[in-house]
Short mmCIF file of C-alpha atoms and ligand atoms in Angstrom, two decimals:
data_model
loop_
_atom_site.label_atom_id
_atom_site.label_comp_id
_atom_site.label_asym_id
_atom_site.label_seq_id
_atom_site.Cartn_x
_atom_site.Cartn_y
_atom_site.Cartn_z
CA MET Q 7 132.42 -138.08 -10.87
CA TYR Q 8 131.59 -134.57 -12.08
CA ASP Q 9 131.24 -131.62 -9.75
CA ILE Q 10 128.19 -130.42 -11.68
CA ILE Q 11 126.09 -131.90 -14.44
CA ILE Q 12 123.98 -129.33 -16.25
CA VAL Q 13 120.99 -130.57 -18.20
CA GLY Q 14 120.28 -128.20 -21.09
CA ALA Q 15 122.54 -125.90 -23.12
CA GLY Q 16 120.31 -122.85 -23.37
CA PRO Q 17 121.29 -119.48 -21.90
CA ALA Q 18 120.61 -120.63 -18.31
CA GLY Q 19 122.55 -123.90 -18.63
CA MET Q 20 125.48 -122.37 -20.51
CA THR Q 21 125.73 -119.50 -17.99
CA ALA Q 22 125.78 -122.04 -15.15
CA ALA Q 23 128.62 -123.81 -17.00
CA LEU Q 24 130.48 -120.51 -17.45
CA TYR Q 25 130.45 -119.79 -13.72
CA ALA Q 26 131.40 -123.34 -12.72
CA LEU Q 27 134.20 -123.59 -15.30
CA ARG Q 28 135.68 -120.27 -14.21
CA ALA Q 29 135.80 -121.75 -10.69
CA ASN Q 30 137.75 -124.73 -12.07
CA LYS Q 31 134.98 -127.27 -11.54
CA LYS Q 32 134.56 -130.46 -13.52
CA VAL Q 33 131.42 -129.79 -15.50
CA LEU Q 34 129.37 -131.81 -17.97
CA VAL Q 35 126.67 -130.16 -20.07
CA LEU Q 36 124.09 -132.51 -21.59
CA GLU Q 37 121.93 -131.28 -24.45
CA ALA Q 38 119.39 -133.28 -26.44
CA LYS Q 39 119.28 -131.14 -29.58
CA ALA Q 40 121.38 -128.06 -30.34
CA TYR Q 41 122.90 -125.42 -28.08
CA GLY Q 42 121.10 -122.12 -27.56
CA GLY Q 43 117.57 -123.07 -26.53
CA GLN Q 44 114.68 -120.82 -27.51
CA ILE Q 45 116.79 -117.67 -27.89
CA VAL Q 46 118.15 -118.90 -31.24
CA ASN Q 47 114.65 -118.28 -32.64
CA ALA Q 48 114.74 -114.60 -31.68
CA ASN Q 49 115.53 -112.53 -34.73
CA LEU Q 50 116.87 -109.66 -32.66
CA VAL Q 51 117.39 -109.28 -28.94
CA GLU Q 52 117.24 -105.61 -28.05
CA ASN Q 53 116.60 -105.69 -24.32
CA TYR Q 54 119.76 -107.32 -23.02
CA PRO Q 55 121.62 -104.76 -20.89
CA GLY Q 56 124.82 -103.55 -22.48
CA ILE Q 57 124.17 -105.15 -25.87
CA PRO Q 58 121.89 -102.79 -27.83
CA SER Q 59 121.08 -105.33 -30.55
CA ILE Q 60 122.16 -108.88 -31.33
CA SER Q 61 120.54 -111.84 -33.04
CA GLY Q 62 119.51 -114.66 -30.71
CA PHE Q 63 121.64 -117.07 -32.72
CA ASP Q 64 124.74 -114.88 -32.36
CA PHE Q 65 124.15 -114.47 -28.64
CA ALA Q 66 123.89 -118.24 -28.17
CA THR Q 67 126.92 -118.92 -30.35
CA ASN Q 68 129.05 -116.38 -28.48
CA LEU Q 69 128.11 -117.99 -25.18
CA TYR Q 70 128.74 -121.47 -26.56
CA ASN Q 71 132.20 -120.45 -27.82
CA GLN Q 72 132.93 -118.75 -24.51
CA ILE Q 73 132.34 -121.95 -22.52
CA LYS Q 74 134.08 -124.14 -25.12
CA GLU Q 75 137.19 -121.96 -24.77
CA LEU Q 76 137.07 -122.58 -21.02
CA GLY Q 77 137.12 -126.31 -21.77
CA ALA Q 78 133.42 -127.15 -21.40
CA GLU Q 79 132.55 -130.80 -21.95
CA ILE Q 80 129.28 -130.79 -23.87
CA LYS Q 81 127.64 -134.03 -24.93
CA PHE Q 82 124.66 -134.12 -27.27
CA GLU Q 83 122.73 -136.88 -25.53
CA THR Q 84 119.12 -137.07 -24.38
CA VAL Q 85 118.66 -137.26 -20.63
CA LEU Q 86 116.18 -139.98 -19.71
CA HIS Q 87 116.39 -140.10 -15.95
CA VAL Q 88 117.82 -138.31 -12.91
CA ASP Q 89 117.71 -139.73 -9.40
CA GLU Q 90 118.22 -138.40 -5.88
CA GLU Q 91 121.79 -139.76 -5.84
CA LYS Q 92 122.55 -137.41 -8.75
CA ASN Q 93 122.94 -140.21 -11.28
CA VAL Q 94 122.04 -138.87 -14.70
CA THR Q 95 121.10 -141.45 -17.33
CA THR Q 96 121.08 -140.54 -21.00
CA ASP Q 97 120.30 -142.55 -24.12
CA GLU Q 98 124.02 -143.42 -24.19
CA ASN Q 99 125.48 -143.45 -20.66
CA THR Q 100 125.00 -142.91 -16.96
CA TYR Q 101 126.97 -140.10 -15.29
CA GLN Q 102 127.35 -139.13 -11.64
CA ALA Q 103 127.80 -135.72 -10.10
CA LYS Q 104 127.86 -133.97 -6.75
CA ALA Q 105 125.24 -131.54 -8.09
CA VAL Q 106 122.78 -131.43 -10.97
CA ILE Q 107 121.34 -128.25 -12.46
CA ILE Q 108 118.18 -128.71 -14.51
CA ALA Q 109 118.00 -126.02 -17.19
CA THR Q 110 115.85 -127.65 -19.83
CA GLY Q 111 113.90 -124.54 -20.80
CA SER Q 112 110.61 -124.92 -22.57
CA GLU Q 113 109.31 -125.76 -26.01
CA ASN Q 114 106.78 -124.23 -28.37
CA ARG Q 115 103.19 -124.69 -27.28
CA LYS Q 116 100.98 -126.25 -29.92
CA LEU Q 117 97.50 -125.09 -30.95
CA ASN Q 118 96.44 -128.74 -30.74
CA ILE Q 119 94.21 -128.63 -33.77
CA GLU Q 120 93.81 -131.31 -36.42
CA ARG Q 121 96.54 -131.59 -39.07
CA GLU Q 122 98.86 -129.25 -37.13
CA ARG Q 123 101.55 -131.92 -36.93
CA ASP Q 124 101.05 -133.14 -40.55
CA LEU Q 125 101.49 -129.66 -41.99
CA VAL Q 126 104.68 -128.72 -40.15
CA GLY Q 127 107.14 -127.80 -42.90
CA LYS Q 128 104.25 -127.63 -45.36
CA GLY Q 129 102.94 -124.25 -44.33
CA VAL Q 130 102.90 -124.57 -40.55
CA SER Q 131 105.91 -123.28 -38.63
CA TYR Q 132 106.91 -122.36 -35.07
CA CYS Q 133 109.91 -120.27 -36.10
CA ALA Q 134 109.65 -117.19 -38.30
CA THR Q 135 113.39 -116.54 -38.45
CA CYS Q 136 114.00 -120.15 -39.53
CA ASP Q 137 111.24 -120.43 -42.15
CA GLY Q 138 110.20 -116.85 -43.00
CA ASN Q 139 112.32 -116.75 -46.12
CA PHE Q 140 110.14 -119.39 -47.78
CA TYR Q 141 107.27 -116.89 -47.81
CA LYS Q 142 108.66 -114.07 -49.96
CA ASN Q 143 105.71 -112.12 -51.41
CA LYS Q 144 103.26 -114.67 -50.02
CA VAL Q 145 100.42 -114.38 -47.53
CA VAL Q 146 101.04 -115.55 -43.98
CA ALA Q 147 99.30 -115.50 -40.62
CA VAL Q 148 100.79 -115.38 -37.13
CA SER Q 149 98.81 -116.79 -34.23
CA GLY Q 150 99.47 -115.27 -30.77
CA GLY Q 151 99.53 -112.00 -28.89
CA GLY Q 152 102.85 -112.08 -27.01
CA ASN Q 153 106.32 -110.72 -27.78
CA THR Q 154 107.16 -113.70 -29.97
CA ALA Q 155 104.06 -113.29 -32.15
CA PHE Q 156 104.78 -109.58 -32.58
CA GLU Q 157 108.46 -110.15 -33.32
CA ASP Q 158 107.50 -112.81 -35.84
CA ALA Q 159 104.88 -110.60 -37.48
CA LEU Q 160 107.33 -107.69 -37.69
CA TYR Q 161 109.98 -109.91 -39.23
CA LEU Q 162 107.54 -111.45 -41.70
CA SER Q 163 106.07 -108.09 -42.70
CA ASP Q 164 109.39 -107.29 -44.42
CA ILE Q 165 109.30 -110.56 -46.37
CA ALA Q 166 105.71 -111.52 -47.06
CA LYS Q 167 103.15 -109.66 -49.16
CA LYS Q 168 100.60 -109.71 -46.36
CA VAL Q 169 100.59 -110.72 -42.70
CA TYR Q 170 97.56 -111.45 -40.51
CA LEU Q 171 98.08 -111.25 -36.77
CA ILE Q 172 95.44 -113.46 -35.19
CA HIS Q 173 94.87 -113.19 -31.47
CA ARG Q 174 92.20 -114.62 -29.21
CA ARG Q 175 91.66 -111.43 -27.18
CA GLU Q 176 91.53 -107.68 -27.66
CA GLU Q 177 94.56 -106.94 -25.42
CA PHE Q 178 98.09 -108.13 -26.05
CA ARG Q 179 100.82 -109.49 -23.82
CA ALA Q 180 103.46 -108.02 -26.14
CA GLU Q 181 105.39 -104.93 -25.09
CA GLN Q 182 103.97 -101.63 -26.28
CA THR Q 183 107.02 -100.87 -28.45
CA TYR Q 184 106.31 -103.99 -30.53
CA ILE Q 185 102.61 -103.12 -30.77
CA ASN Q 186 103.37 -99.57 -31.95
CA LYS Q 187 105.84 -100.81 -34.56
CA LEU Q 188 103.48 -103.46 -35.95
CA LYS Q 189 100.51 -101.10 -36.13
CA LYS Q 190 102.55 -98.88 -38.47
CA LYS Q 191 103.05 -101.69 -40.99
CA GLU Q 192 100.73 -101.27 -43.95
CA ASN Q 193 100.74 -104.93 -44.96
CA VAL Q 194 99.67 -106.18 -41.51
CA THR Q 195 96.02 -106.83 -40.60
CA PHE Q 196 94.98 -107.55 -37.03
CA VAL Q 197 92.26 -110.16 -36.51
CA LEU Q 198 91.26 -110.04 -32.85
CA ASN Q 199 88.96 -112.13 -30.65
CA ALA Q 200 89.57 -115.06 -32.98
CA ASN Q 201 91.09 -118.53 -32.75
CA VAL Q 202 92.53 -120.67 -35.52
CA VAL Q 203 90.34 -123.78 -35.39
CA ALA Q 204 91.11 -125.65 -38.62
CA LEU Q 205 93.84 -125.99 -41.23
CA ASN Q 206 92.89 -126.71 -44.85
CA GLY Q 207 95.01 -128.07 -47.68
CA GLU Q 208 96.12 -131.51 -48.79
CA GLU Q 209 99.80 -131.35 -49.76
CA LYS Q 210 100.37 -127.99 -48.14
CA LEU Q 211 98.50 -125.37 -46.15
CA GLU Q 212 96.04 -123.40 -48.29
CA SER Q 213 93.75 -121.70 -45.81
CA ILE Q 214 92.94 -121.42 -42.13
CA GLU Q 215 89.56 -121.35 -40.49
CA LEU Q 216 88.96 -118.85 -37.74
CA GLU Q 217 86.28 -118.88 -35.10
CA LYS Q 218 85.39 -115.48 -33.68
CA ASN Q 219 84.49 -115.20 -30.00
CA GLY Q 220 80.79 -114.79 -30.88
CA GLY Q 221 80.91 -118.14 -32.71
CA SER Q 222 81.00 -116.89 -36.32
CA LYS Q 223 83.51 -118.46 -38.69
CA GLU Q 224 85.78 -117.06 -41.37
CA THR Q 225 88.23 -118.67 -43.77
CA ILE Q 226 91.42 -116.86 -44.79
CA ASN Q 227 93.64 -118.03 -47.64
CA VAL Q 228 97.25 -118.19 -46.47
CA ASP Q 229 100.45 -119.85 -47.61
CA GLY Q 230 101.90 -120.04 -44.12
CA LEU Q 231 100.82 -120.07 -40.50
CA PHE Q 232 103.36 -119.17 -37.81
CA ILE Q 233 102.23 -120.43 -34.42
CA ALA Q 234 103.58 -118.29 -31.56
CA VAL Q 235 101.29 -119.08 -28.66
CA GLY Q 236 103.90 -119.39 -25.93
CA GLN Q 237 106.01 -122.03 -24.37
CA ALA Q 238 105.48 -125.14 -22.27
CA PRO Q 239 108.08 -126.96 -20.15
CA ARG Q 240 109.19 -130.52 -20.81
CA ASN Q 241 109.81 -131.86 -17.36
CA ASP Q 242 107.99 -135.20 -17.40
CA ILE Q 243 111.28 -137.09 -17.06
CA PHE Q 244 112.03 -135.27 -13.79
CA SER Q 245 108.63 -135.81 -12.21
CA ASN Q 246 109.94 -138.87 -10.31
CA VAL Q 247 112.45 -136.76 -8.42
CA VAL Q 248 111.49 -133.05 -8.27
CA THR Q 249 108.16 -131.37 -7.61
CA LEU Q 250 106.36 -129.88 -10.62
CA ASN Q 251 103.42 -127.47 -10.59
CA GLU Q 252 100.17 -128.04 -12.50
CA GLN Q 253 101.64 -126.65 -15.73
CA GLY Q 254 104.71 -128.87 -15.41
CA TYR Q 255 107.19 -126.20 -14.28
CA ILE Q 256 109.71 -127.15 -11.56
CA VAL Q 257 108.75 -125.72 -8.20
CA SER Q 258 111.46 -123.83 -6.36
CA GLU Q 259 110.76 -121.79 -3.25
CA ASP Q 260 113.76 -119.50 -3.73
CA GLY Q 261 114.22 -119.83 -7.48
CA VAL Q 262 117.26 -122.10 -7.35
CA HIS Q 263 116.71 -125.09 -5.01
CA THR Q 264 114.37 -127.93 -5.88
CA ASN Q 265 112.93 -130.20 -3.18
CA VAL Q 266 115.99 -132.49 -3.50
CA ASP Q 267 119.38 -131.62 -1.99
CA GLY Q 268 121.98 -131.18 -4.69
CA ILE Q 269 119.47 -130.79 -7.54
CA TYR Q 270 119.02 -127.20 -8.66
CA VAL Q 271 116.93 -125.50 -11.33
CA ALA Q 272 117.60 -122.54 -13.62
CA GLY Q 273 115.82 -120.69 -16.41
CA ASP Q 274 112.45 -120.97 -18.12
CA THR Q 275 111.80 -124.47 -16.84
CA ARG Q 276 111.12 -123.31 -13.27
CA VAL Q 277 108.09 -121.54 -11.83
CA LYS Q 278 108.84 -117.83 -12.26
CA SER Q 279 107.15 -114.58 -13.18
CA LEU Q 280 109.41 -113.36 -15.99
CA ARG Q 281 110.87 -115.65 -18.64
CA GLN Q 282 113.51 -113.58 -20.39
CA LEU Q 283 117.12 -113.93 -21.47
CA THR Q 284 118.16 -111.68 -18.58
CA THR Q 285 116.41 -113.82 -15.97
CA ALA Q 286 117.67 -117.07 -17.54
CA VAL Q 287 121.32 -116.04 -17.31
CA SER Q 288 120.71 -114.69 -13.82
CA ASP Q 289 119.30 -118.06 -12.78
CA GLY Q 290 122.25 -119.90 -14.33
CA SER Q 291 124.81 -117.88 -12.41
CA ILE Q 292 122.95 -118.23 -9.10
CA ALA Q 293 122.37 -121.97 -9.57
CA ALA Q 294 126.06 -122.62 -10.30
CA THR Q 295 127.40 -120.54 -7.40
CA THR Q 296 124.85 -122.07 -5.01
CA ALA Q 297 125.68 -125.60 -6.17
CA MET Q 298 129.42 -124.97 -5.77
CA ARG Q 299 128.94 -123.58 -2.26
CA GLU Q 300 126.66 -126.37 -1.05
CA THR Q 301 128.15 -129.49 -2.66
CA LYS Q 302 131.89 -129.13 -2.09
P1 LIG D 402 103.54 -115.51 -24.15
O1 LIG D 402 104.05 -114.19 -23.70
O2 LIG D 402 103.12 -116.51 -23.15
O3 LIG D 402 102.32 -115.22 -25.13
C1 LIG D 402 101.60 -116.27 -25.69
C2 LIG D 402 100.45 -115.69 -26.48
O4 LIG D 402 99.77 -116.76 -27.13
C3 LIG D 402 99.45 -114.96 -25.60
O5 LIG D 402 99.02 -113.80 -26.26
C4 LIG D 402 98.31 -115.98 -25.47
O6 LIG D 402 97.04 -115.39 -25.42
C5 LIG D 402 98.40 -116.74 -26.76
N1 LIG D 402 97.94 -118.12 -26.60
C6 LIG D 402 98.36 -119.03 -25.67
N2 LIG D 402 97.75 -120.23 -25.88
C7 LIG D 402 96.95 -120.06 -26.97
C8 LIG D 402 96.08 -120.92 -27.66
N3 LIG D 402 95.92 -122.20 -27.30
N4 LIG D 402 95.40 -120.42 -28.71
C9 LIG D 402 95.57 -119.13 -29.10
N5 LIG D 402 96.39 -118.26 -28.47
C10 LIG D 402 97.08 -118.73 -27.41
O7 LIG D 402 104.60 -116.28 -25.08
P2 LIG D 402 105.77 -115.73 -26.03
O8 LIG D 402 105.30 -114.60 -26.86
O9 LIG D 402 106.33 -116.94 -26.71
O10 LIG D 402 106.84 -115.22 -25.01
C11 LIG D 402 107.37 -116.10 -24.02
C12 LIG D 402 108.30 -115.31 -23.10
O11 LIG D 402 109.44 -114.90 -23.84
C13 LIG D 402 107.65 -114.04 -22.58
O12 LIG D 402 108.09 -113.80 -21.28
C14 LIG D 402 108.15 -112.98 -23.51
O13 LIG D 402 108.17 -111.69 -22.94
C15 LIG D 402 109.54 -113.50 -23.79
N6 LIG D 402 110.02 -112.98 -25.08
C16 LIG D 402 110.77 -111.85 -25.04
C17 LIG D 402 111.23 -111.29 -26.23
C18 LIG D 402 112.05 -110.05 -26.14
O14 LIG D 402 112.00 -109.41 -25.12
N7 LIG D 402 112.80 -109.68 -27.18
C19 LIG D 402 110.93 -111.89 -27.44
C20 LIG D 402 110.15 -113.03 -27.45
C21 LIG D 402 109.69 -113.56 -26.26
P3 LIG D 402 96.53 -114.66 -24.07
O15 LIG D 402 97.28 -113.37 -24.03
O16 LIG D 402 95.07 -114.51 -24.32
O17 LIG D 402 96.84 -115.58 -22.95
#
């Protein structure tokens, strides 16, 4: 019997583990893939208070090492099911806890156009810091208008010969500092009011087809397309036990409790107004301290 089982080893889940371990609790962290969550894709994090600049990967690794040194038990297993009795079933075992914290984050949203899946790794990517290096002196496009798209375009502009930033509206969600920086880059062209509607190329991506908001079409030759159109949660496996909203995020009236006693939520996977590293670690600390107080 664990005191707390944490599902997900991103910043929210690992922070929850940090707080629970420092309180001497028996904690199990379950993670399907690798530790770190989405932040490992961030080239540089420059808005975390007290740390002027750090790569997302380094941030995640520091946090991982911090909880490992406190004796964290982390198992790389895929959670398949959680029930109201706080039984957590993975692809390998079933575990029981007094409290469960769901911190499964979110995953990259897809454009959902034909051949998108086929061309992943052959010109289509969701991670500029992972794959950008393959595009030295080549032509790439970034789809999206948020912080991720701008960060990706900035990063790629130092590697690629030319970068197109393709966005479906005139206004951006990205912070003004990113917009100002990108506008100064001479090898970046903004294509606004346009959607990527088709991907061309047999073995690898050769060009993308854009549809402008008026309906006109344009084809651009590119070697790579970086899709940065936001995140979506992956909470289907919890829908039997906790309430989800229409977009699949876990509903929590106060940002920490779900509708089930002893099951808590933290980080990007819950309904919230600001999905940032700062709010994820905040959620993790509150979820752990609340769980410890309520499920002694
Ligand atoms: P986001 O802020 O949700 O932006 C997604 C962008 O993709 C929006 O511009 C959206 O257009 C566009 N989009 C969505 N669906 C689309 C579709 N089907 N076709 C074409 N375009 C589509 O996502 P994000 O940039 O991944 O950021 C996620 C969160 O992480 C945000 O809270 C962000 O601030 C945060 N983040 C922070 C940092 C940092 O502070 N260093 C870095 C990266 C991310 P519309 O604007 O028209 O909806």
